[in-house]
JSON list of C-alpha atoms in Angstrom, two decimals:
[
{"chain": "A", "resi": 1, "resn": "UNK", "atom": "CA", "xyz": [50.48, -15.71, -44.28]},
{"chain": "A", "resi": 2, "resn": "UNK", "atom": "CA", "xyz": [50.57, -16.54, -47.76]},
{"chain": "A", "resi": 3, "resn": "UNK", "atom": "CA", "xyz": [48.13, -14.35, -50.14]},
{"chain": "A", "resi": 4, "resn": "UNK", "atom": "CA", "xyz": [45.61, -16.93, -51.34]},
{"chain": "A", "resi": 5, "resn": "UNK", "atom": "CA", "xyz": [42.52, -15.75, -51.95]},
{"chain": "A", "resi": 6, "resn": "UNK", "atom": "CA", "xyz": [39.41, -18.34, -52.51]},
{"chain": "A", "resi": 7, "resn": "UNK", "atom": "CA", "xyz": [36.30, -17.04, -53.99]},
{"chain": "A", "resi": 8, "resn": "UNK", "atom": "CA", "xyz": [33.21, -17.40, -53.04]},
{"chain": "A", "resi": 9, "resn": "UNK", "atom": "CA", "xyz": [33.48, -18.45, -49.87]},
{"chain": "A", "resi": 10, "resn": "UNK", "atom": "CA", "xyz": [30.07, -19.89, -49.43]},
{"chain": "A", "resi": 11, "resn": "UNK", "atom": "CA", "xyz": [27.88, -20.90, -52.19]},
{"chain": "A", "resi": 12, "resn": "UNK", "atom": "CA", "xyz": [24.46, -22.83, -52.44]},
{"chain": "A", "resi": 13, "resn": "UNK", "atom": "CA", "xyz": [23.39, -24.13, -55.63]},
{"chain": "A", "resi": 14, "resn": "UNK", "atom": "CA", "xyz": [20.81, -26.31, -57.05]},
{"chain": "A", "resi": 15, "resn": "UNK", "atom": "CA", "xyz": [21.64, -29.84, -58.82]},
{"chain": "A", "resi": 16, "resn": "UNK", "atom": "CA", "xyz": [22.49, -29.27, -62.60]},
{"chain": "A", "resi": 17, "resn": "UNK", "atom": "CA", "xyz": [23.98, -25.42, -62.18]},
{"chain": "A", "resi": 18, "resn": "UNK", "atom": "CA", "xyz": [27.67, -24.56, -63.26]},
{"chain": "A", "resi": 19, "resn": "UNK", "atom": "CA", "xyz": [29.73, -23.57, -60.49]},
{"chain": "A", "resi": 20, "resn": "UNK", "atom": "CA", "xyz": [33.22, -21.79, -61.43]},
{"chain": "A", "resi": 21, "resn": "UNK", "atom": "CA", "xyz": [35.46, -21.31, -57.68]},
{"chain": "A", "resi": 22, "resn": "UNK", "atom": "CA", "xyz": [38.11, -19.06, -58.25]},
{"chain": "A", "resi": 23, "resn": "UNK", "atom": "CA", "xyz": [41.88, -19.38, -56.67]},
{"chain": "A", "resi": 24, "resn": "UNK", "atom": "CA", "xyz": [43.85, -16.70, -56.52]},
{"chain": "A", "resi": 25, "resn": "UNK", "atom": "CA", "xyz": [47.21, -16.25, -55.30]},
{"chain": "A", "resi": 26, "resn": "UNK", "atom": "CA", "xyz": [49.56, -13.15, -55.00]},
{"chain": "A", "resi": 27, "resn": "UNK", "atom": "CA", "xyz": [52.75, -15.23, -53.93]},
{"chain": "A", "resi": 28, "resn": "UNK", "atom": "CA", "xyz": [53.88, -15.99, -57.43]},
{"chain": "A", "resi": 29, "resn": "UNK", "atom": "CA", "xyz": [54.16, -20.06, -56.54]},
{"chain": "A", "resi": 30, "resn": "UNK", "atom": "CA", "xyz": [54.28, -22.28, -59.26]},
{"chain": "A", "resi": 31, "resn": "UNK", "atom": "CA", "xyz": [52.10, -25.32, -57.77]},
{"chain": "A", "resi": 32, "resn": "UNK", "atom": "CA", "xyz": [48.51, -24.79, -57.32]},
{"chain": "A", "resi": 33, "resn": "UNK", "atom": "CA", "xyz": [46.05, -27.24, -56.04]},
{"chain": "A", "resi": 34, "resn": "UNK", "atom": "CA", "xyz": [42.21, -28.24, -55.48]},
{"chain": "A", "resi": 35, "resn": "UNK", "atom": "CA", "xyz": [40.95, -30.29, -52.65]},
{"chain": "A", "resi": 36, "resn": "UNK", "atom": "CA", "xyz": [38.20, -31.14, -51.56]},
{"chain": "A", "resi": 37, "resn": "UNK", "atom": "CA", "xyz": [37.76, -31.89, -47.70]},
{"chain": "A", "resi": 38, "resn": "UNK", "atom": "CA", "xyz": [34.36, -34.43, -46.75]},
{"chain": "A", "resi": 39, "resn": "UNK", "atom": "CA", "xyz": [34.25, -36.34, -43.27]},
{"chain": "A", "resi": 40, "resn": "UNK", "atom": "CA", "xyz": [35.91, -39.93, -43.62]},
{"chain": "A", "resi": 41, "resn": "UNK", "atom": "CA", "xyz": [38.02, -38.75, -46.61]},
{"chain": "A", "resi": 42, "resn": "UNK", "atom": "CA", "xyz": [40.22, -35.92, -45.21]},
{"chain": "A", "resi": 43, "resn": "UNK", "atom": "CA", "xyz": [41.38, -33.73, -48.34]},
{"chain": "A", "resi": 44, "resn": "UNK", "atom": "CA", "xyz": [41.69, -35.36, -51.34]},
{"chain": "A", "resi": 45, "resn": "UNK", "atom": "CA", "xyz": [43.04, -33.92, -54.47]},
{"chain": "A", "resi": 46, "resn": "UNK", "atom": "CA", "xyz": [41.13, -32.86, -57.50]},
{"chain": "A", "resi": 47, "resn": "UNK", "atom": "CA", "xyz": [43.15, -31.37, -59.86]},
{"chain": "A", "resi": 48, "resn": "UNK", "atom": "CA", "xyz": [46.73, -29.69, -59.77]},
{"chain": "A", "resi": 49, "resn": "UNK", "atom": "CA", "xyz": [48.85, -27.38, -62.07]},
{"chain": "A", "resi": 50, "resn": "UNK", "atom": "CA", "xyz": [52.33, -26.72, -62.13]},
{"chain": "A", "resi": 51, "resn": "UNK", "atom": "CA", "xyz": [52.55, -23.83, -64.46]},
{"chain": "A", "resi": 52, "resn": "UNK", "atom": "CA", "xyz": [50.03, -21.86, -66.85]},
{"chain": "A", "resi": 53, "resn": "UNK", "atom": "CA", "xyz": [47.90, -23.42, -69.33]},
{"chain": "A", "resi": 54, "resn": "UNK", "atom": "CA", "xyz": [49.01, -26.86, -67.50]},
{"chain": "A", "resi": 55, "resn": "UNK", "atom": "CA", "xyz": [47.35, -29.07, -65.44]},
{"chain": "A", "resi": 56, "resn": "UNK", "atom": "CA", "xyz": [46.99, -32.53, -64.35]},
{"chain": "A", "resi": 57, "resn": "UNK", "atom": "CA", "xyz": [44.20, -34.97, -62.81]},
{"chain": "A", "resi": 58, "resn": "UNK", "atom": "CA", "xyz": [43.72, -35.87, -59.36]},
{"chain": "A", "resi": 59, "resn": "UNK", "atom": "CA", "xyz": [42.51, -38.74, -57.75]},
{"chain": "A", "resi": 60, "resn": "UNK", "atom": "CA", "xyz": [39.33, -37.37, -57.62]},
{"chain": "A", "resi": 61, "resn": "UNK", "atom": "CA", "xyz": [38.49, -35.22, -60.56]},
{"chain": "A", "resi": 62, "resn": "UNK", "atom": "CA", "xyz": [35.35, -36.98, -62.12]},
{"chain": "A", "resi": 63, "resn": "UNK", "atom": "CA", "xyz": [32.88, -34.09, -62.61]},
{"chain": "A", "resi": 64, "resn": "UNK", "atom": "CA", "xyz": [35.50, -31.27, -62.31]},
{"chain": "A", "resi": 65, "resn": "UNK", "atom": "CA", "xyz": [37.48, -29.38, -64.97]},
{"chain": "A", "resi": 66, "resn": "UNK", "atom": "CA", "xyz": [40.40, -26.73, -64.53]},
{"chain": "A", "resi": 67, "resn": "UNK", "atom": "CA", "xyz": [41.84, -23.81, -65.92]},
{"chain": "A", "resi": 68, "resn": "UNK", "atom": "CA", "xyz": [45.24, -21.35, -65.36]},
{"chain": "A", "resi": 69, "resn": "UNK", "atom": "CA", "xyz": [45.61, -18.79, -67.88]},
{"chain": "A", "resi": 70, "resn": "UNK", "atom": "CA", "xyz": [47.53, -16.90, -65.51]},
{"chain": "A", "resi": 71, "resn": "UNK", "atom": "CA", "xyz": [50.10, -17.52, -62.98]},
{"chain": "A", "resi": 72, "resn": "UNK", "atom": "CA", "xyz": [47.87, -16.32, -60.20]},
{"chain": "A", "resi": 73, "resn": "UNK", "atom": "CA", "xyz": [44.60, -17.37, -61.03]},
{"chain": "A", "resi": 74, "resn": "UNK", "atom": "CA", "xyz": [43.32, -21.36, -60.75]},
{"chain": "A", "resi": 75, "resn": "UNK", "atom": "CA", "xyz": [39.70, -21.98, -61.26]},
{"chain": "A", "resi": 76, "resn": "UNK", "atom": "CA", "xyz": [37.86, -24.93, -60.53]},
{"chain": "A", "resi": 77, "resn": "UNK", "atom": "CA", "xyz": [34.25, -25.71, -62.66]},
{"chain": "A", "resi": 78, "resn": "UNK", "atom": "CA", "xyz": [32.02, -27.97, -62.04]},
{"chain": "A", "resi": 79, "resn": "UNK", "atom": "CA", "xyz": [29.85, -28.19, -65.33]},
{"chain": "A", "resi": 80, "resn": "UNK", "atom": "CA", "xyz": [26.76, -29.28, -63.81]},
{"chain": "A", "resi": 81, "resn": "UNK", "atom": "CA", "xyz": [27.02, -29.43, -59.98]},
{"chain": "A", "resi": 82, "resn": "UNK", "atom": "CA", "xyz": [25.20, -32.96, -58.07]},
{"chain": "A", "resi": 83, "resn": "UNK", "atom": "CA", "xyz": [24.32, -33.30, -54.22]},
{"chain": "A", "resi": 84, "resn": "UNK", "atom": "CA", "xyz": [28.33, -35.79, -54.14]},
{"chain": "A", "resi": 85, "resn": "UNK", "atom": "CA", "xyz": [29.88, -32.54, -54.93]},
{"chain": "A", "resi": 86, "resn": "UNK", "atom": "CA", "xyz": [28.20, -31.01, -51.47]},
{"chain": "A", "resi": 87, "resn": "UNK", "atom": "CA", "xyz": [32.42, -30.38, -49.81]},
{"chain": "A", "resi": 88, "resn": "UNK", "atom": "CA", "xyz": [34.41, -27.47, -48.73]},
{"chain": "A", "resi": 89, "resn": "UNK", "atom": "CA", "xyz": [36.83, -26.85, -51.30]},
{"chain": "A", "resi": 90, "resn": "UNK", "atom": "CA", "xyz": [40.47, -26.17, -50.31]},
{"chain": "A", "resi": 91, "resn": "UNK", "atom": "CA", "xyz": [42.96, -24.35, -52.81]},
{"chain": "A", "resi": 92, "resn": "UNK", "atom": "CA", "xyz": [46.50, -24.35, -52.01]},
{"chain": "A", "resi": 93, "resn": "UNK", "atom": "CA", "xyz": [49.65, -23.22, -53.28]},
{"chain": "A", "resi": 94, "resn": "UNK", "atom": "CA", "xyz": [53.38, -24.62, -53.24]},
{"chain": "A", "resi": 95, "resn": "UNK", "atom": "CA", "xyz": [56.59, -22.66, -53.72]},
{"chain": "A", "resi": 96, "resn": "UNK", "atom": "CA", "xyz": [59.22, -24.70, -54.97]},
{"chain": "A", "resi": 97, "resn": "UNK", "atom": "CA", "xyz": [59.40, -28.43, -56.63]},
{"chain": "A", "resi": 98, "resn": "UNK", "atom": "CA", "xyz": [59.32, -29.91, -53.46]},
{"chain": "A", "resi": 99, "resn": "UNK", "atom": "CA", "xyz": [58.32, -28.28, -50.40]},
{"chain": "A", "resi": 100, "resn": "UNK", "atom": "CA", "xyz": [54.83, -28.10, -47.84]},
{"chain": "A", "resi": 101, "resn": "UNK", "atom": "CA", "xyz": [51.61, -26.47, -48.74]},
{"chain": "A", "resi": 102, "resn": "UNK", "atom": "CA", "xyz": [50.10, -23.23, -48.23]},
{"chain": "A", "resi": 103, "resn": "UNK", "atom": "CA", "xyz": [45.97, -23.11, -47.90]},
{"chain": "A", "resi": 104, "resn": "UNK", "atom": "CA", "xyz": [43.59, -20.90, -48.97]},
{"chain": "A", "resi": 105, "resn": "UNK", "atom": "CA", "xyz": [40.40, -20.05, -46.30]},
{"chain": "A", "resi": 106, "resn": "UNK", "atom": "CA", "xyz": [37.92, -22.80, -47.91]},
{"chain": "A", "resi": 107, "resn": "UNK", "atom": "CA", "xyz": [35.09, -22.24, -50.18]},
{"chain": "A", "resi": 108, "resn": "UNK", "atom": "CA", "xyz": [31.51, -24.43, -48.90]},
{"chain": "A", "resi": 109, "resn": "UNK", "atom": "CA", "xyz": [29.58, -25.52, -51.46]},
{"chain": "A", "resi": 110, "resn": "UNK", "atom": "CA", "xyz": [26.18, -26.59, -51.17]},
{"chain": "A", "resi": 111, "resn": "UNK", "atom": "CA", "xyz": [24.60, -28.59, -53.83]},
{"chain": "A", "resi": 112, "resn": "UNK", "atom": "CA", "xyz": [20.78, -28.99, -53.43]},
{"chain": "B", "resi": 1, "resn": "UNK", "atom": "CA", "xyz": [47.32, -48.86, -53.32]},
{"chain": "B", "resi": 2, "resn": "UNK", "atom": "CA", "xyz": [49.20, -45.85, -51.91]},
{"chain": "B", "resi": 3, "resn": "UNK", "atom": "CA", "xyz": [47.49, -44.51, -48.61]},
{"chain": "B", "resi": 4, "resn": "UNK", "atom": "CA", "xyz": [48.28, -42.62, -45.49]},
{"chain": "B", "resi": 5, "resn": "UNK", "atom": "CA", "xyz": [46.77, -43.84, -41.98]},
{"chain": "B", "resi": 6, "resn": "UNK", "atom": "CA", "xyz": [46.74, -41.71, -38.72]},
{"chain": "B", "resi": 7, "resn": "UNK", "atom": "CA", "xyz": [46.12, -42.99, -35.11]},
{"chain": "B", "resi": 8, "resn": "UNK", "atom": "CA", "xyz": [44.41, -42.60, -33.32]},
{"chain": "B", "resi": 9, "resn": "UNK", "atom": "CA", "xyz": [40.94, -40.74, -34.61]},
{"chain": "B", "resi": 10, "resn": "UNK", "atom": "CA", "xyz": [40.45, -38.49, -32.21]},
{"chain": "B", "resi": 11, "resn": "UNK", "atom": "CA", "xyz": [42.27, -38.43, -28.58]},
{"chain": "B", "resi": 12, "resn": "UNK", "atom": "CA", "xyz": [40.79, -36.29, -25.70]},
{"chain": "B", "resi": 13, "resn": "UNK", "atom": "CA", "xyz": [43.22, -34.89, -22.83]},
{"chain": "B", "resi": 14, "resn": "UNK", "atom": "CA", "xyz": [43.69, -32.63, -20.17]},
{"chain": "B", "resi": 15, "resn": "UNK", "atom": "CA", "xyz": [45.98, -29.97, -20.43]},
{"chain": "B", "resi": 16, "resn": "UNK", "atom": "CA", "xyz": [49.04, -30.37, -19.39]},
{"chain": "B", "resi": 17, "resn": "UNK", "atom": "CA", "xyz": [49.37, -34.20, -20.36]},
{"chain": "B", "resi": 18, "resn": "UNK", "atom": "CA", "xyz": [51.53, -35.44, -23.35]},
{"chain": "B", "resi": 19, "resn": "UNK", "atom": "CA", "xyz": [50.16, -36.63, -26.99]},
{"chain": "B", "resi": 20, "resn": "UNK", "atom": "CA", "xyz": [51.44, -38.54, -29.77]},
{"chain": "B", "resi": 21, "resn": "UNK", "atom": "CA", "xyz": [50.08, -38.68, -32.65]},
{"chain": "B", "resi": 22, "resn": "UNK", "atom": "CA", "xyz": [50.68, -41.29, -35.39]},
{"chain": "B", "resi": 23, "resn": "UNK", "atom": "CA", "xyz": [50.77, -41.31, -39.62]},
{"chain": "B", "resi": 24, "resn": "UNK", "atom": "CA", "xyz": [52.03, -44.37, -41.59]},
{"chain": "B", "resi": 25, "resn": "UNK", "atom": "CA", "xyz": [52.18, -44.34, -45.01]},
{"chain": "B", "resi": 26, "resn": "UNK", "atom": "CA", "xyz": [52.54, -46.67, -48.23]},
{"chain": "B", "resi": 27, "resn": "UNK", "atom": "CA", "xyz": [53.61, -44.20, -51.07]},
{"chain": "B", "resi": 28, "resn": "UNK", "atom": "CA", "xyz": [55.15, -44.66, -54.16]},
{"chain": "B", "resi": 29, "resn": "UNK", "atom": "CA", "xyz": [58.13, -42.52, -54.52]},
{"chain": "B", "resi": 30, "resn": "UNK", "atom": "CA", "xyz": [58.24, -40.87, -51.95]},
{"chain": "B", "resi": 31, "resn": "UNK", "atom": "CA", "xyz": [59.48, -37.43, -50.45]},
{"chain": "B", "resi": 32, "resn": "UNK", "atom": "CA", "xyz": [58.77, -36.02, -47.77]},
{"chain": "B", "resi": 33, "resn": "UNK", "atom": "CA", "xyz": [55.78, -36.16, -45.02]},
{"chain": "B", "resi": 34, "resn": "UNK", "atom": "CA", "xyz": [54.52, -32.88, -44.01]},
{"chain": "B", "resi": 35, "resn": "UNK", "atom": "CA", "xyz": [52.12, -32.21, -40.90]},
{"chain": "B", "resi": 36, "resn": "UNK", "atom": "CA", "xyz": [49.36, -29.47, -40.92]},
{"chain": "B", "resi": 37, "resn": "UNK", "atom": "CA", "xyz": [47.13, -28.22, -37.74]},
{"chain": "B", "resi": 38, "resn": "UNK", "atom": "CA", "xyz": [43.43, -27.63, -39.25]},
{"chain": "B", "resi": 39, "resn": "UNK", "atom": "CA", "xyz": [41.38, -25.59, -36.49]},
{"chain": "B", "resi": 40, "resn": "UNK", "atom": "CA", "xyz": [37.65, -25.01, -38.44]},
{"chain": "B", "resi": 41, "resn": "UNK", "atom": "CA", "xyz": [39.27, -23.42, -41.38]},
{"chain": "B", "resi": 42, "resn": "UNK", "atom": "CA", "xyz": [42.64, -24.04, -43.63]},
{"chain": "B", "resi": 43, "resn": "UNK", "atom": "CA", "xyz": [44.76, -26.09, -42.51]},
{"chain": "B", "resi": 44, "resn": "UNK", "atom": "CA", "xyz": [48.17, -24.90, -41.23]},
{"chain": "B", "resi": 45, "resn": "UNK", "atom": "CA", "xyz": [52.33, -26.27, -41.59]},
{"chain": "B", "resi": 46, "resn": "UNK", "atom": "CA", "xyz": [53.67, -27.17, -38.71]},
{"chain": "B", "resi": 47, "resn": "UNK", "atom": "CA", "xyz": [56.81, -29.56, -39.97]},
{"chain": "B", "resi": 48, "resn": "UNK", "atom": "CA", "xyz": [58.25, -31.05, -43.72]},
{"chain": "B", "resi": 49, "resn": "UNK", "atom": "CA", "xyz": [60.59, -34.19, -42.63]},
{"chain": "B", "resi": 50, "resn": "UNK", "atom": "CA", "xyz": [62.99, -35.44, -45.23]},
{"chain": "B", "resi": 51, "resn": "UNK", "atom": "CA", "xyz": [65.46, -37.45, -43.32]},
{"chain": "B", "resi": 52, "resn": "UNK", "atom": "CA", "xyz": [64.65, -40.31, -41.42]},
{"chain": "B", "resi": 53, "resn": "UNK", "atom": "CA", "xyz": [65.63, -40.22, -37.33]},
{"chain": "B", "resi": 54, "resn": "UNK", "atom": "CA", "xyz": [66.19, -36.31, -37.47]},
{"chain": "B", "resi": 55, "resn": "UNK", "atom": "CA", "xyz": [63.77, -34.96, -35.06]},
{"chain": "B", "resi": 56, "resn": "UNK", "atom": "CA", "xyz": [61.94, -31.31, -35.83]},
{"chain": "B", "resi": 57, "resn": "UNK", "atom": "CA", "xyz": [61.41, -29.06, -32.80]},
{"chain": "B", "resi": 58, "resn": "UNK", "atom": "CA", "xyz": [59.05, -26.19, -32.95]},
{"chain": "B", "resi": 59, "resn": "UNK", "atom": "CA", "xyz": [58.16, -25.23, -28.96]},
{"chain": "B", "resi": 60, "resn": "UNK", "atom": "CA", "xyz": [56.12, -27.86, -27.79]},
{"chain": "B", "resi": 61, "resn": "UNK", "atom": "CA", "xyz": [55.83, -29.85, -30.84]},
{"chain": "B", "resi": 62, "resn": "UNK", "atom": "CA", "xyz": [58.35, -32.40, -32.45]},
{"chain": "B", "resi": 63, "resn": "UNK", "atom": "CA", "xyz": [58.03, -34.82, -35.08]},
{"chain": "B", "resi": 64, "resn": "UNK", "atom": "CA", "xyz": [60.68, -37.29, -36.53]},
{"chain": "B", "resi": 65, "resn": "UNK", "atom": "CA", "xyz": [60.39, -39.99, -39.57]},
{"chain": "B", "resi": 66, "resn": "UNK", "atom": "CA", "xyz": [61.16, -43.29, -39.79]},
{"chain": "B", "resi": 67, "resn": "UNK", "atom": "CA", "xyz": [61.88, -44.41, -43.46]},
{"chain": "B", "resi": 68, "resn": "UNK", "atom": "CA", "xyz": [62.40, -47.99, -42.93]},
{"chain": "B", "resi": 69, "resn": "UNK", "atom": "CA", "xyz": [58.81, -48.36, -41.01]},
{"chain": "B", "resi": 70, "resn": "UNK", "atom": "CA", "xyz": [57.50, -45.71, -42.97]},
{"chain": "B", "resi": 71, "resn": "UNK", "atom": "CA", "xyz": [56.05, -43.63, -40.02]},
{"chain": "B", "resi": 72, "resn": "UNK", "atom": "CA", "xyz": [56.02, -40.58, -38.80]},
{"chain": "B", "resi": 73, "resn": "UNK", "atom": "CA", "xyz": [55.51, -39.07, -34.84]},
{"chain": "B", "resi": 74, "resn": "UNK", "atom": "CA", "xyz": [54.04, -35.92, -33.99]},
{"chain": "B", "resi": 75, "resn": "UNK", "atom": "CA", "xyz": [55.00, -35.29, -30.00]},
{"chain": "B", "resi": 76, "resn": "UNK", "atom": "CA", "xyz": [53.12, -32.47, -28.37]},
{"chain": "B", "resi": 77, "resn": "UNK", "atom": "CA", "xyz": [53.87, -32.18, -24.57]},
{"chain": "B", "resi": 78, "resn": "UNK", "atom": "CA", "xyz": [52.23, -29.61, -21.69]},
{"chain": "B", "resi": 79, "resn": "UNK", "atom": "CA", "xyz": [49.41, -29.74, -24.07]},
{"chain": "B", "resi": 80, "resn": "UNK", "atom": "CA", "xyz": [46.90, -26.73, -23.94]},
{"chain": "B", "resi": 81, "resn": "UNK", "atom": "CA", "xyz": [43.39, -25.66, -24.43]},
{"chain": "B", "resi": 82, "resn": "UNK", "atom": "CA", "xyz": [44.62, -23.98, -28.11]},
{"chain": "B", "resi": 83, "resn": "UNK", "atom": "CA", "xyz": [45.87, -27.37, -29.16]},
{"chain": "B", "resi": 84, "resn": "UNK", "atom": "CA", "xyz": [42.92, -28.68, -29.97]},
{"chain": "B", "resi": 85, "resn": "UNK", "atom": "CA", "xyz": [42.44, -28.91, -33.44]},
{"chain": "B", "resi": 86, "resn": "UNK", "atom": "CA", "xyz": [42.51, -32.03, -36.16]},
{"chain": "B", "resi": 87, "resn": "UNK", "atom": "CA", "xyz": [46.18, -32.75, -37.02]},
{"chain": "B", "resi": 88, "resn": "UNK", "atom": "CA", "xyz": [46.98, -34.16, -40.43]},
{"chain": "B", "resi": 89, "resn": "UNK", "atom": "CA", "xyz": [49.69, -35.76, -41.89]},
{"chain": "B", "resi": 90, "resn": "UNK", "atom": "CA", "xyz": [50.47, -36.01, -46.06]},
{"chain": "B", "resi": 91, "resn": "UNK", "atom": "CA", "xyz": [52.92, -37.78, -48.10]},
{"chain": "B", "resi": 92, "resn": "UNK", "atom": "CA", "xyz": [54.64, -36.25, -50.87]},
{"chain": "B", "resi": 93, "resn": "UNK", "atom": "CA", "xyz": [55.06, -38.31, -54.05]},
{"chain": "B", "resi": 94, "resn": "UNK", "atom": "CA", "xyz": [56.71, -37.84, -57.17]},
{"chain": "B", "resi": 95, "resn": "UNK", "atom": "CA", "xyz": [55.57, -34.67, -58.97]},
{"chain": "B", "resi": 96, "resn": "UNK", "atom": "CA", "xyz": [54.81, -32.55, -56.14]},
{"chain": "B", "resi": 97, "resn": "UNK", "atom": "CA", "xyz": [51.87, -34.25, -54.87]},
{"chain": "B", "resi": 98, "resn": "UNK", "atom": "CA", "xyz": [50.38, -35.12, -51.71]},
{"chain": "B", "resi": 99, "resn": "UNK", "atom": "CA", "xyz": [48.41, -37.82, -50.14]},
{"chain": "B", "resi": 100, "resn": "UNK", "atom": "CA", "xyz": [46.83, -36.95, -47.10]},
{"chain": "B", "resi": 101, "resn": "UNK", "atom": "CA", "xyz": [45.61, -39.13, -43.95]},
{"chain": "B", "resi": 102, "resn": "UNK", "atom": "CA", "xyz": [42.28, -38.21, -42.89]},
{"chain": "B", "resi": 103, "resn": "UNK", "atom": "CA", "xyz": [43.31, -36.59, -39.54]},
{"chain": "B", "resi": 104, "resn": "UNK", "atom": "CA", "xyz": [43.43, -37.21, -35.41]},
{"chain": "B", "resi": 105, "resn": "UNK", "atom": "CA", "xyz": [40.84, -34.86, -33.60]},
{"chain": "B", "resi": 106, "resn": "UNK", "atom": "CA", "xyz": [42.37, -33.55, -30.61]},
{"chain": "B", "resi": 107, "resn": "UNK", "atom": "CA", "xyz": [40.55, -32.05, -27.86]},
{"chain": "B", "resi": 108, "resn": "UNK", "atom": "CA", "xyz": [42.27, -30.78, -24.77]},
{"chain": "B", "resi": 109, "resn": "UNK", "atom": "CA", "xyz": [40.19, -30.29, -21.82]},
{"chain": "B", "resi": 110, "resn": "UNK", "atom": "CA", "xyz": [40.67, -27.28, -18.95]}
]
């Protein structure tokens, strides 16, 4: 299995709050990912990076900001969380330019 | 728009019967289609296809592309109980990215 660590697993927070999920991966890949995963939708990209200190938009990333200062560590913020961002998050990981994706256990977040 | 569509939504079997499982997709640029089995938790890689016609094998799975009618097969015969599970498909685009289709539930019944 590939060493991807998501962190927390479950949170519950109330509308407005900051929420920082934390990706971390011991494989030394230089893709990493955010999805998130909601019923109708299947997963749908966030925001990616394909090295540190860069990162790119994905179709989804209104209300979400990144950082990678380090190889191994991807975190995902959302400034001030709202009920639409109620999903379980997905990070994932990819080892060369092209090739398939390796997931992380999920992270639930609940957004009251 | 670029989008990927699985068929059907969700299927329900017995075991031992045959499934296939369908993803078509409209992609810009694009790479390779990649399947993943997601059983209540992260989803998992079953196949990567590159090359139209050029069936993958893995037990009693298979999958093949077709480039020209941009669609992809995912065969699972003598199906069993631990086969249930959503299967999705994804496109990969230019840049390392993926589009993925939103899934086929699978339940296979004793």
């Amino acid at each position: 299995d590939a060493g991807i660590t998501q962190s927390p697993r479950h949170k519950v927070t109330e509308t407005g709050t900051p929420v920082t999920l934390r990706c971390h991966q011991t494989e030394n890949h230089r893709y990493m990912y955010w999805y998130r995963q909601d019923p109708g939708h299947g997963l749908r990209l966030i925001h990616y990076s394909y090295g540190v200190k860069d990162t790119d938009k994905g179709e989804v990333s209104d209300g979400y900001s990144v950082s990678r200062s380090k190889t191994e560590d991807f975190l995902l913020t959302l400034e001030s969380a709202t009920s639409s961002q109620t999903s379980v998050y997905f990070c994932a990981i990819s080892e060369r330019v092209t090739g398939e994706l390796f997931f992380g256990e999920g992270s639930r977040l609940t957004v009251l | 728009e670029d989008k990927v569509v699985q068929s059907p939504l969700s299927l329900v079997v017995h075991e031992g019967d045959t499934v296939t499982l369908n993803c078509s997709y409209e992609v810009t640029n694009f790479r390779s289609l990649l399947w993943y089995k997601q059983e209540k938790k992260a989803p998992t890689f079953l196949f990567m296809l590159t090359s139209s016609g050029i069936e993958k094998k893995s037990g009693r799975l298979s999958s093949i592309l077709d480039k020209k009618e941009l669609f992809s097969i995912l065969n699972i015969t003598a199906t069993q109980t631990g086969d249930s599970a959503v299967y999705l498909c994804a496109a990969e685009y230019t840049g390392n990215q993926f589009y993925f289709g939103t899934g086929t539930s699978l339940t296979v019944i004793p």
